[in-house]
CSV table of C-alpha atoms and ligand atoms in Angstrom, one decimal:
chain,number,residue,atom,x,y,z
C,1368,MET,CA,0.0,0.0,0.0
C,1369,ASN,CA,1.0,3.6,-0.4
C,1370,VAL,CA,1.6,5.1,3.1
C,1371,THR,CA,2.6,8.5,4.2
C,1372,ILE,CA,3.8,9.3,7.7
C,1373,LEU,CA,3.7,12.9,8.9
C,1374,GLY,CA,6.4,13.4,11.6
C,1375,THR,CA,9.6,11.6,12.0
C,1376,GLY,CA,9.9,11.4,15.8
C,1377,TYR,CA,10.1,8.1,17.6
C,1378,VAL,CA,6.6,7.0,16.7
C,1379,GLY,CA,6.5,8.3,13.1
C,1380,LEU,CA,9.9,7.1,12.0
C,1381,THR,CA,9.6,3.7,13.7
C,1382,THR,CA,6.1,3.2,12.1
C,1383,GLY,CA,7.4,4.2,8.7
C,1384,VAL,CA,10.5,2.1,8.8
C,1385,CYS,CA,8.5,-1.0,10.0
C,1386,LEU,CA,5.8,-0.6,7.4
C,1387,ALA,CA,8.5,-0.2,4.7
C,1388,PHE,CA,10.2,-3.3,6.0
C,1389,LEU,CA,6.9,-5.2,5.6
C,1390,GLY,CA,6.8,-4.2,1.9
C,1391,HIS,CA,4.6,-1.1,1.9
C,1392,LYS,CA,5.7,2.0,-0.1
C,1393,VAL,CA,6.3,4.7,2.6
C,1394,THR,CA,6.9,8.4,2.4
C,1395,CYS,CA,8.0,10.1,5.6
C,1396,ALA,CA,7.4,13.9,5.8
C,1397,ASP,CA,8.8,16.3,8.3
C,1398,PRO,CA,9.3,20.1,7.9
C,1399,VAL,CA,12.7,20.0,9.6
C,1400,ALA,CA,15.1,19.9,6.6
C,1401,GLU,CA,18.1,18.7,8.6
C,1402,LYS,CA,16.2,15.6,9.9
C,1403,ILE,CA,15.2,14.7,6.3
C,1404,ALA,CA,18.7,15.2,5.1
C,1405,MET,CA,20.0,12.9,7.8
C,1406,LEU,CA,17.4,10.2,7.0
C,1407,GLU,CA,18.2,10.4,3.3
C,1408,GLY,CA,21.8,9.7,4.2
C,1409,GLY,CA,20.7,6.6,6.3
C,1410,ALA,CA,21.2,8.2,9.7
C,1411,VAL,CA,18.6,8.4,12.5
C,1412,PRO,CA,18.3,11.7,14.3
C,1413,PHE,CA,17.9,10.1,17.8
C,1414,HIS,CA,19.2,7.0,19.6
C,1415,GLU,CA,17.0,4.0,19.1
C,1416,PRO,CA,18.5,0.5,18.9
C,1417,PHE,CA,18.5,-1.2,15.4
C,1418,LEU,CA,16.4,1.6,13.8
C,1419,ALA,CA,19.3,2.6,11.5
C,1420,ASP,CA,19.8,-1.1,10.6
C,1421,LEU,CA,16.1,-1.6,9.7
C,1422,LEU,CA,16.0,1.6,7.8
C,1423,ALA,CA,18.9,0.3,5.7
C,1424,GLU,CA,17.0,-3.0,5.1
C,1425,ALA,CA,13.8,-1.2,4.1
C,1426,ARG,CA,15.5,1.7,2.2
C,1427,CYS,CA,14.1,0.7,-1.2
C,1428,ASN,CA,10.5,1.2,0.1
C,1429,LEU,CA,11.2,4.5,1.8
C,1430,LYS,CA,11.1,8.2,0.6
C,1431,PHE,CA,11.8,11.2,2.7
C,1432,THR,CA,10.5,14.7,2.1
C,1433,THR,CA,9.9,18.1,3.7
C,1434,GLU,CA,7.0,18.8,1.4
C,1435,TYR,CA,3.4,17.8,2.0
C,1436,ALA,CA,2.7,18.4,-1.7
C,1437,HIS,CA,5.0,15.4,-2.4
C,1438,ALA,CA,3.8,13.2,0.4
C,1439,ILE,CA,0.0,13.4,0.4
C,1440,PRO,CA,-1.4,13.0,-3.1
C,1441,GLY,CA,-1.9,9.3,-3.9
C,1442,ALA,CA,-1.5,8.1,-0.3
C,1443,GLN,CA,-4.0,5.4,0.8
C,1444,VAL,CA,-3.1,5.7,4.4
C,1445,ILE,CA,-1.7,8.9,6.1
C,1446,PHE,CA,-0.4,8.5,9.6
C,1447,ILE,CA,-0.3,11.7,11.7
C,1448,ALA,CA,2.6,11.1,14.1
C,1449,VAL,CA,3.5,14.7,14.9
C,1450,GLY,CA,4.4,15.9,18.4
C,1451,THR,CA,1.8,16.8,20.9
C,1452,PRO,CA,3.9,18.5,23.5
C,1453,PRO,CA,2.5,19.5,26.9
C,1454,GLY,CA,0.4,22.6,26.7
C,1455,GLN,CA,-1.4,24.6,29.3
C,1456,ASN,CA,-3.6,23.2,32.2
C,1457,GLY,CA,-2.4,19.6,31.5
C,1458,SER,CA,-3.9,19.6,27.9
C,1459,PRO,CA,-1.5,18.8,25.1
C,1460,ASP,CA,-0.6,21.5,22.6
C,1461,LEU,CA,-2.3,20.5,19.3
C,1462,LYS,CA,-0.8,23.1,16.9
C,1463,TYR,CA,1.3,20.5,15.0
C,1464,LEU,CA,-1.7,18.1,14.7
C,1465,GLN,CA,-3.8,21.0,13.4
C,1466,ALA,CA,-1.2,21.9,10.8
C,1467,ALA,CA,-0.9,18.3,9.7
C,1468,ALA,CA,-4.7,17.9,9.3
C,1469,ARG,CA,-4.9,21.1,7.3
C,1470,GLY,CA,-2.0,20.1,5.2
C,1471,ILE,CA,-3.7,16.8,4.4
C,1472,GLY,CA,-6.9,18.6,3.4
C,1473,GLU,CA,-5.0,21.0,1.1
C,1474,HIS,CA,-3.1,18.3,-0.8
C,1475,MET,CA,-5.4,15.3,-0.8
C,1476,ASP,CA,-6.4,14.1,-4.3
C,1477,ALA,CA,-9.2,11.7,-5.4
C,1478,THR,CA,-7.5,8.6,-3.9
C,1479,PHE,CA,-9.6,7.2,-0.9
C,1480,THR,CA,-7.4,8.0,2.0
C,1481,VAL,CA,-7.5,6.8,5.6
C,1482,VAL,CA,-6.2,9.5,7.9
C,1483,VAL,CA,-4.9,7.9,11.0
C,1484,ASN,CA,-4.2,9.5,14.4
C,1485,LYS,CA,-1.1,7.8,15.6
C,1486,SER,CA,0.0,10.6,17.9
C,1487,THR,CA,-1.5,10.5,21.4
C,1488,VAL,CA,-4.4,12.9,21.0
C,1489,PRO,CA,-7.2,14.0,23.3
C,1490,ILE,CA,-10.4,12.0,23.2
C,1491,GLY,CA,-12.5,13.5,20.4
C,1492,SER,CA,-9.6,14.4,18.2
C,1493,GLY,CA,-10.7,12.0,15.5
C,1494,ASN,CA,-13.8,14.1,14.8
C,1495,TRP,CA,-11.8,17.3,15.1
C,1496,VAL,CA,-9.1,16.1,12.6
C,1497,GLY,CA,-11.9,15.1,10.2
C,1498,ALA,CA,-13.4,18.5,10.3
C,1499,LEU,CA,-10.0,20.2,9.8
C,1500,VAL,CA,-9.2,18.0,6.8
C,1501,ARG,CA,-12.7,18.6,5.3
C,1502,ASP,CA,-12.5,22.4,5.8
C,1503,ALA,CA,-9.1,22.7,4.3
C,1504,PHE,CA,-10.1,20.5,1.3
C,1505,GLU,CA,-13.2,22.7,0.7
C,1506,LYS,CA,-11.3,25.9,0.9
C,1507,ARG,CA,-8.7,24.7,-1.6
C,1508,ASN,CA,-11.1,23.0,-4.0
C,1509,GLY,CA,-14.3,24.9,-3.6
C,1510,ARG,CA,-16.3,21.7,-3.0
C,1511,LYS,CA,-16.8,19.1,-0.3
C,1512,PRO,CA,-14.5,16.0,-0.3
C,1513,HIS,CA,-17.5,13.6,-0.3
C,1514,THR,CA,-16.2,10.1,0.5
C,1515,SER,CA,-12.5,10.6,-0.4
C,1516,PHE,CA,-11.2,10.3,3.1
C,1517,ALA,CA,-12.0,8.8,6.6
C,1518,VAL,CA,-10.4,9.2,10.0
C,1519,ALA,CA,-9.2,6.4,12.2
C,1520,SER,CA,-7.3,6.1,15.5
C,1521,ASN,CA,-4.5,3.7,15.8
C,1522,PRO,CA,-2.8,4.3,19.2
C,1523,GLU,CA,0.9,3.5,19.6
C,1524,PHE,CA,2.2,1.4,22.5
C,1525,LEU,CA,5.9,1.2,21.6
C,1526,ARG,CA,8.5,2.0,24.3
C,1527,GLU,CA,11.5,4.1,23.5
C,1528,GLY,CA,14.6,1.8,23.6
C,1529,SER,CA,12.6,-1.2,22.3
C,1530,ALA,CA,10.5,0.6,19.7
C,1531,LEU,CA,11.1,-1.8,16.9
C,1532,HIS,CA,10.5,-4.9,18.9
C,1533,ASP,CA,7.3,-3.4,20.3
C,1534,SER,CA,6.1,-2.4,16.8
C,1535,LEU,CA,6.9,-5.7,15.0
C,1536,TYR,CA,5.8,-7.9,17.9
C,1537,PRO,CA,3.1,-6.0,19.7
C,1538,ASP,CA,0.8,-7.3,22.5
C,1539,ARG,CA,-2.2,-6.0,20.5
C,1540,VAL,CA,-3.1,-3.7,17.6
C,1541,VAL,CA,-6.0,-1.2,18.3
C,1542,ILE,CA,-7.9,0.3,15.5
C,1543,GLY,CA,-10.7,2.8,16.1
C,1544,ALA,CA,-12.9,3.7,13.2
C,1545,ASP,CA,-16.5,4.6,12.7
C,1546,GLU,CA,-16.9,2.7,9.4
C,1547,GLU,CA,-16.0,-0.9,8.6
C,1548,GLN,CA,-14.4,0.2,5.2
C,1549,THR,CA,-11.9,2.4,7.1
C,1550,ALA,CA,-10.9,-0.3,9.5
C,1551,GLU,CA,-10.5,-2.8,6.6
C,1552,VAL,CA,-7.8,-0.7,5.1
C,1553,LEU,CA,-5.8,-0.8,8.3
C,1554,TYR,CA,-6.3,-4.6,8.7
C,1555,THR,CA,-4.8,-5.0,5.3
C,1556,LEU,CA,-1.9,-2.7,6.2
C,1557,TYR,CA,-1.2,-4.6,9.4
C,1558,ARG,CA,-1.9,-8.1,8.2
C,1559,PRO,CA,1.8,-9.2,8.2
C,1560,ILE,CA,2.0,-8.1,11.8
C,1561,LEU,CA,-1.3,-9.5,12.9
C,1562,ASP,CA,-0.6,-12.9,11.4
C,1563,GLN,CA,3.2,-12.7,12.0
C,1564,THR,CA,3.9,-13.8,8.4
C,1565,PHE,CA,7.0,-11.7,7.8
C,1566,GLN,CA,10.6,-13.0,7.9
C,1567,PRO,CA,12.0,-11.3,11.1
C,1568,PRO,CA,15.1,-9.2,10.6
C,1569,PRO,CA,18.2,-11.1,11.8
C,1570,PHE,CA,18.8,-8.6,14.6
C,1571,LEU,CA,15.2,-8.7,15.9
C,1572,PRO,CA,14.2,-12.3,16.3
C,1573,ARG,CA,10.5,-13.1,16.8
C,1574,PRO,CA,9.8,-14.0,20.5
C,1575,GLU,CA,9.2,-17.8,20.6
C,1576,GLU,CA,5.9,-17.6,22.5
C,1577,LEU,CA,4.3,-15.1,20.1
C,1578,GLY,CA,1.3,-16.3,18.1
C,1579,ALA,CA,-1.2,-14.2,16.1
C,1580,VAL,CA,-1.4,-10.7,17.5
C,1581,PRO,CA,-4.8,-9.8,18.9
C,1582,LEU,CA,-6.7,-7.0,17.1
C,1583,ILE,CA,-9.1,-4.7,19.0
C,1584,SER,CA,-11.4,-3.1,16.5
C,1585,THR,CA,-13.5,-0.4,18.0
C,1586,ASP,CA,-14.9,3.1,17.6
C,1587,LEU,CA,-12.8,6.2,17.6
C,1588,ALA,CA,-13.4,7.4,21.1
C,1589,SER,CA,-12.7,4.0,22.6
C,1590,ALA,CA,-9.4,3.7,20.8
C,1591,GLU,CA,-8.4,7.2,21.9
C,1592,LEU,CA,-9.3,6.4,25.5
C,1593,ILE,CA,-7.5,3.0,25.4
C,1594,LYS,CA,-4.2,4.8,24.8
C,1595,TYR,CA,-4.6,7.1,27.8
C,1596,ALA,CA,-6.0,4.5,30.1
C,1597,ALA,CA,-3.1,2.1,29.3
C,1598,ASN,CA,-0.4,4.7,30.0
C,1599,ALA,CA,-2.1,5.9,33.1
C,1600,PHE,CA,-2.4,2.3,34.4
C,1601,LEU,CA,1.3,1.6,33.8
C,1602,ALA,CA,2.2,4.9,35.5
C,1603,LEU,CA,0.1,4.1,38.5
C,1604,LYS,CA,1.5,0.6,38.7
C,1605,ILE,CA,5.0,2.2,39.1
C,1606,SER,CA,3.7,4.7,41.7
C,1607,TYR,CA,2.0,2.0,43.6
C,1608,ILE,CA,5.2,0.0,44.0
C,1609,ASN,CA,7.0,3.2,45.0
C,1610,GLU,CA,4.4,3.9,47.6
C,1611,ILE,CA,4.7,0.3,48.9
C,1612,GLY,CA,8.5,0.9,48.8
C,1613,LEU,CA,8.1,3.8,51.3
C,1614,LEU,CA,6.4,1.5,53.8
C,1615,SER,CA,8.7,-1.3,52.9
C,1616,GLU,CA,11.7,0.8,54.0
C,1617,LYS,CA,10.0,1.7,57.3
C,1618,VAL,CA,9.1,-1.9,58.2
C,1619,GLY,CA,12.5,-3.3,57.0
C,1620,ALA,CA,11.1,-5.4,54.1
C,1621,ASP,CA,12.8,-6.0,50.8
C,1622,ILE,CA,10.9,-4.2,48.1
C,1623,ALA,CA,12.3,-6.3,45.2
C,1624,GLN,CA,11.0,-9.4,46.9
C,1625,VAL,CA,7.7,-7.8,47.7
C,1626,ALA,CA,7.4,-6.7,44.0
C,1627,LYS,CA,8.2,-10.3,42.9
C,1628,GLY,CA,5.7,-11.8,45.4
C,1629,ILE,CA,3.0,-9.5,44.1
C,1630,GLY,CA,3.8,-9.7,40.5
C,1631,LEU,CA,3.9,-13.5,40.2
C,1632,ASP,CA,0.1,-13.4,40.7
C,1633,ALA,CA,-0.9,-13.6,37.1
C,1634,ARG,CA,-3.7,-11.1,37.7
C,1635,ILE,CA,-1.1,-8.5,38.6
C,1636,GLY,CA,2.0,-9.3,36.5
C,1637,THR,CA,5.7,-8.7,37.2
C,1638,ARG,CA,6.3,-5.9,34.7
C,1639,PHE,CA,6.3,-2.2,35.6
C,1640,LEU,CA,6.8,-3.0,39.3
C,1641,GLN,CA,10.4,-1.8,39.4
C,1642,ALA,CA,10.6,0.5,42.4
C,1643,GLY,CA,12.9,3.5,42.3
C,1644,ILE,CA,13.1,7.2,41.2
C,1645,GLY,CA,9.9,6.7,39.2
C,1646,TRP,CA,8.8,7.5,35.7
C,1647,GLY,CA,10.1,10.1,33.3
C,1648,GLY,CA,9.8,10.5,29.6
C,1649,SER,CA,7.4,12.4,27.3
C,1650,CYS,CA,4.4,10.1,27.8
C,1651,PHE,CA,3.4,9.1,31.3
C,1652,GLY,CA,3.6,12.7,32.8
C,1653,LYS,CA,1.8,14.2,29.8
C,1654,ASP,CA,-0.8,11.5,29.4
C,1655,THR,CA,-1.8,11.4,33.1
C,1656,ALA,CA,-2.1,15.2,33.1
C,1657,ALA,CA,-4.2,15.1,30.0
C,1658,LEU,CA,-6.5,12.4,31.4
C,1659,VAL,CA,-7.1,14.5,34.5
C,1660,ALA,CA,-7.7,17.5,32.4
C,1661,THR,CA,-10.1,15.7,30.1
C,1662,ALA,CA,-12.0,14.3,33.1
C,1663,ALA,CA,-12.2,17.9,34.5
C,1664,GLU,CA,-13.9,19.1,31.3
C,1665,TYR,CA,-16.7,16.6,32.2
C,1666,GLY,CA,-16.8,17.6,35.8
C,1667,LEU,CA,-15.0,14.5,36.9
C,1668,GLU,CA,-12.1,14.0,39.3
C,1669,MET,CA,-9.5,11.3,38.8
C,1670,PRO,CA,-8.0,10.9,42.3
C,1671,ILE,CA,-6.2,7.7,41.5
C,1672,VAL,CA,-4.4,9.1,38.5
C,1673,GLN,CA,-3.7,12.3,40.3
C,1674,SER,CA,-2.2,10.4,43.3
C,1675,ALA,CA,0.1,8.5,40.9
C,1676,ARG,CA,1.4,11.8,39.7
C,1677,ASP,CA,2.0,13.1,43.2
C,1678,VAL,CA,3.8,9.9,44.3
C,1679,ASN,CA,6.0,10.2,41.2
C,1680,ARG,CA,7.0,13.8,42.0
C,1681,ARG,CA,7.7,12.8,45.6
C,1682,GLN,CA,10.2,10.1,44.5
C,1683,ARG,CA,12.5,12.8,43.1
C,1684,GLU,CA,12.4,14.7,46.3
C,1685,ARG,CA,13.3,11.6,48.1
C,1686,VAL,CA,16.6,11.4,46.3
C,1687,ILE,CA,17.5,14.8,47.9
C,1688,GLU,CA,16.1,13.7,51.3
C,1689,LYS,CA,18.2,10.5,51.3
C,1690,LEU,CA,21.4,12.4,50.4
C,1691,LEU,CA,20.7,15.0,53.1
C,1692,GLY,CA,20.0,12.2,55.6
C,1693,GLU,CA,23.4,10.7,54.8
C,1694,LEU,CA,25.6,13.7,54.2
C,1695,ARG,CA,23.7,16.2,56.4
C,1696,ILE,CA,25.0,19.2,54.3
C,1697,LEU,CA,24.8,19.3,50.5
C,1698,LYS,CA,26.5,22.7,50.1
C,1699,GLY,CA,30.0,22.2,48.7
C,1700,ARG,CA,29.5,18.4,48.3
C,1701,THR,CA,30.2,16.7,45.0
C,1702,ILE,CA,27.4,14.4,43.8
C,1703,GLY,CA,27.8,12.1,40.8
C,1704,LEU,CA,24.9,11.1,38.6
C,1705,LEU,CA,25.1,7.9,36.7
C,1706,GLY,CA,22.7,8.2,33.8
C,1707,LEU,CA,20.8,11.2,32.4
C,1708,ALA,CA,18.3,9.7,29.9
C,1709,PHE,CA,14.8,9.0,31.3
C,1710,LYS,CA,15.5,5.3,30.8
C,1711,PRO,CA,18.2,3.1,29.4
C,1712,HIS,CA,18.7,2.6,25.6
C,1713,THR,CA,17.5,6.1,24.6
C,1714,ASP,CA,19.0,9.6,24.6
C,1715,ASP,CA,15.7,11.1,25.4
C,1716,LEU,CA,15.9,13.6,28.2
C,1717,ARG,CA,12.3,14.8,28.3
C,1718,GLU,CA,11.0,14.8,31.9
C,1719,ALA,CA,14.1,12.8,32.8
C,1720,PRO,CA,14.4,12.5,36.6
C,1721,ALA,CA,18.2,13.3,36.3
C,1722,ILE,CA,17.4,16.9,35.1
C,1723,ASP,CA,15.2,17.6,38.1
C,1724,ILE,CA,17.7,16.0,40.5
C,1725,ALA,CA,20.6,17.9,39.0
C,1726,ARG,CA,18.7,21.2,39.3
C,1727,LYS,CA,17.6,20.5,42.9
C,1728,LEU,CA,21.2,19.6,43.9
C,1729,ILE,CA,22.6,22.8,42.3
C,1730,GLU,CA,20.0,24.9,44.1
C,1731,ARG,CA,21.2,23.4,47.3
C,1732,GLY,CA,24.8,24.4,46.5
C,1733,ALA,CA,26.1,20.9,45.6
C,1734,ARG,CA,28.5,20.3,42.7
C,1735,VAL,CA,27.2,17.8,40.2
C,1736,LYS,CA,29.1,15.5,37.8
C,1737,ALA,CA,27.3,13.3,35.3
C,1738,HIS,CA,27.7,10.6,32.7
C,1739,ASP,CA,25.4,8.9,30.2
C,1740,PRO,CA,26.4,6.4,27.5
C,1741,VAL,CA,24.4,8.2,24.8
C,1742,ALA,CA,22.6,11.3,26.1
C,1743,MET,CA,25.6,13.6,26.9
C,1744,ASP,CA,25.4,15.6,23.6
C,1745,ARG,CA,21.7,16.1,23.9
C,1746,PHE,CA,22.1,17.2,27.5
C,1747,ARG,CA,24.7,19.8,26.6
C,1748,ARG,CA,22.6,21.0,23.7
C,1749,ASP,CA,19.1,21.0,25.3
C,1750,HIS,CA,20.0,22.1,28.9
C,1751,PRO,CA,22.3,25.1,28.8
C,1752,GLU,CA,20.7,26.2,32.1
C,1753,LEU,CA,22.6,23.2,33.6
C,1754,CYS,CA,26.0,24.2,32.3
C,1755,ASP,CA,27.4,23.9,35.8
C,1756,VAL,CA,27.0,20.1,35.6
C,1757,ALA,CA,30.4,18.6,34.8
C,1758,CYS,CA,30.0,16.2,31.9
C,1759,CYS,CA,32.3,13.2,32.3
C,1760,ASP,CA,33.5,10.8,29.6
C,1761,SER,CA,33.2,7.7,31.8
C,1762,PRO,CA,31.4,6.5,34.9
C,1763,GLU,CA,34.8,6.2,36.6
C,1764,GLN,CA,35.4,9.9,36.1
C,1765,VAL,CA,32.0,10.7,37.6
C,1766,ILE,CA,32.6,8.7,40.7
C,1767,ARG,CA,36.1,9.9,41.4
C,1768,ASP,CA,36.2,12.5,44.3
C,1769,CYS,CA,32.5,12.4,44.9
C,1770,ASP,CA,30.8,12.5,48.3
C,1771,ALA,CA,28.0,10.4,46.9
C,1772,VAL,CA,26.9,8.9,43.6
C,1773,VAL,CA,23.3,8.4,42.5
C,1774,LEU,CA,22.4,5.7,40.0
C,1775,VAL,CA,19.6,7.5,38.1
C,1776,THR,CA,19.3,5.4,34.9
C,1777,GLU,CA,20.0,1.7,35.0
C,1778,TRP,CA,22.2,1.3,31.9
C,1779,PRO,CA,23.4,-2.3,31.9
C,1780,GLN,CA,27.1,-1.2,31.8
C,1781,TYR,CA,26.7,0.5,35.2
C,1782,ARG,CA,26.0,-2.8,36.8
C,1783,GLU,CA,29.4,-4.3,35.9
C,1784,LEU,CA,31.8,-1.6,37.2
C,1785,ASP,CA,35.0,-2.5,39.1
C,1786,TRP,CA,33.6,-1.3,42.4
C,1787,GLU,CA,36.5,-1.7,44.8
C,1788,PRO,CA,38.9,0.9,43.3
C,1789,LEU,CA,35.9,3.1,42.6
C,1790,ALA,CA,34.9,3.1,46.3
C,1791,LYS,CA,38.5,4.1,47.1
C,1792,SER,CA,38.5,6.9,44.6
C,1793,MET,CA,35.6,8.6,46.4
C,1794,ARG,CA,35.7,11.1,49.2
C,1795,THR,CA,33.0,9.2,51.0
C,1796,ALA,CA,31.9,6.0,49.3
C,1797,VAL,CA,28.1,6.5,49.3
C,1798,MET,CA,26.0,4.9,46.5
C,1799,LEU,CA,22.3,5.8,46.3
C,1800,ASP,CA,20.8,3.2,43.9
C,1801,GLY,CA,17.8,5.1,42.5
C,1802,ARG,CA,16.7,2.1,40.4
C,1803,LEU,CA,17.5,-0.8,42.8
C,1804,ALA,CA,19.5,-2.2,39.9
C,1805,LEU,CA,22.9,-2.7,41.6
C,1806,ASP,CA,24.1,-5.7,43.6
C,1807,ARG,CA,23.9,-4.5,47.1
C,1808,SER,CA,26.1,-7.1,48.7
C,1809,ARG,CA,28.8,-6.7,46.0
C,1810,LEU,CA,28.9,-2.9,46.6
C,1811,SER,CA,28.9,-3.3,50.4
C,1812,ARG,CA,31.9,-5.8,50.0
C,1813,ALA,CA,33.7,-3.2,47.8
C,1814,GLY,CA,33.4,-0.7,50.6
C,1815,PHE,CA,30.3,1.3,49.6
C,1816,ARG,CA,27.6,2.5,52.0
C,1817,TYR,CA,24.7,1.3,49.8
C,1818,LEU,CA,21.4,3.2,50.0
C,1819,GLY,CA,18.3,2.3,48.0
C,1820,LEU,CA,15.3,4.5,47.5
C,1821,ALA,CA,13.2,1.9,49.2
C,1822,CYS,CA,15.7,0.3,51.5
A,3330,LIG,C1,5.5,4.4,27.5
A,3330,LIG,C2,4.6,3.2,27.4
A,3330,LIG,O1,5.3,2.1,28.1
A,3330,LIG,C3,4.4,2.8,26.0
A,3330,LIG,O2,3.5,1.6,25.9
A,3330,LIG,C4,3.8,3.9,25.2
A,3330,LIG,O3,3.6,3.7,23.8
A,3330,LIG,C5,4.7,5.2,25.4
A,3330,LIG,O4,4.9,5.5,26.8
A,3330,LIG,C6,4.0,6.3,24.7
A,3330,LIG,O5,2.9,6.7,25.1
A,3330,LIG,O6,4.6,6.8,23.7
A,3330,LIG,P1,8.1,5.0,27.3
A,3330,LIG,O7,7.7,6.3,28.0
A,3330,LIG,O8,8.9,5.0,26.1
A,3330,LIG,O9,6.8,4.1,27.0
A,3330,LIG,O10,9.0,4.1,28.3
A,3330,LIG,P2,8.6,3.0,29.5
A,3330,LIG,O11,9.4,1.8,29.3
A,3330,LIG,O12,7.1,2.9,29.7
A,3330,LIG,O13,9.2,3.8,30.8
A,3330,LIG,C7,8.7,5.0,31.3
A,3330,LIG,C8,9.3,5.4,32.6
A,3330,LIG,O14,8.9,4.5,33.6
A,3330,LIG,C9,10.8,5.4,32.6
A,3330,LIG,O15,11.4,6.5,33.2
A,3330,LIG,C10,11.2,4.1,33.4
A,3330,LIG,O16,12.4,4.2,34.0
A,3330,LIG,C11,10.0,4.1,34.4
A,3330,LIG,N1,9.7,2.8,34.9
A,3330,LIG,C12,9.3,1.8,34.1
A,3330,LIG,C13,9.9,2.5,36.3
A,3330,LIG,O17,10.2,3.4,37.1
A,3330,LIG,N2,9.5,1.3,36.8
A,3330,LIG,C14,9.1,0.3,36.0
A,3330,LIG,O18,8.9,-0.8,36.5
A,3330,LIG,C15,9.0,0.5,34.6
């Protein structure tokens, strides 16, 4: 099929590359010329494992352009995957979505086109996008578009850092459309994923236990709500284990064991019960805020979702409290941060706990050193206000001469450091394991005073 993707961020580019890999003819459009130039040269503008490899495999089915006029005519499916950054009062800013919908209306031809909302958009956006496309078409052509397009919602559940795996081997595909004909187009598009009939790329083997992928075919509003409700549930699962972690610390329990003991109940599940600093990233914070804001528009409160947000904010404060409890005074101390990205395997710093923690430490007069395997350049570029943070080339350099080190992002390479000489290189060998990812007894043996966020 002929597919166009508007927006080449994590969601748009991953979707485009995967669909091209499956044999569809895909055009990716983005107004940022530097991004398009990079993509044409085979480079990916952000860190996402294997994305450049799959792009190379699918190159013959991919085109890149800055021009809607080149991307939209003839497309059978157009995915809107533009950014919806946080706006005011918890609602997302929809200016890019609006521009995309208008652009589609202006450039659409007689081909029957399914316009798909792939970005996380407020409930009701399907209708709004439809109206914008129709108005723009009418303005340009002086007549109504009749049946030449329909709107669908196809929420995305990929995680940064495992975006390709999540896209090729998803837990489910959700399609929201008000007419059967619209949904049919998307079943055809996703058929190789639903039936798992494609030959997996060598670097992304199919999970052995994976069978056919379940399809949820529903109306527009339900598909839109599924996205928010899923993210909010994952967010509150994390906040729940962090709240239990607080109590666990008081009563002397081991939160990792508690999480395992809870999670092995199949009704609960073990995933997203990793206690620690809490969630960051561009999704959970924004989507929980949007859910609360949408509910408020209907006169509803969402106390559970709101509490999950409050608990998450408190976890970051707890890093500072723990350091204060140990060191008493932060002024003049040197604190090392291991990891800046909001999670491992990405260079994304949006809502990253490390940014908040660095800011709080600097406000209290501490000196901050930091390392991240892939996010250092982005950090220097996107956070000039934190220019006082000393960026180090290695974790060893961060740790040397520190009064305490905080593990903020659980990159696998931080687990395997040579701890004994590192403990000796510190002023006071204090390790605050913000992700409960390190081997406590190994660190203690190496001479560290080990602190966990929930122990
Ligand atoms: C999240 C969802 O998991 C995806 O399904 C969704 O598609 C995406 O948002 C989105 O809406 O675009 P993402 O934000 O990329 O994906 O990353 P996650 O793996 O969900 O992690 C989010 C945060 O939660 C990270 O900061 C991570 O460190 C934290 N986390 C995760 C925990 O603190 N504990 C856990 O047990 C799991």
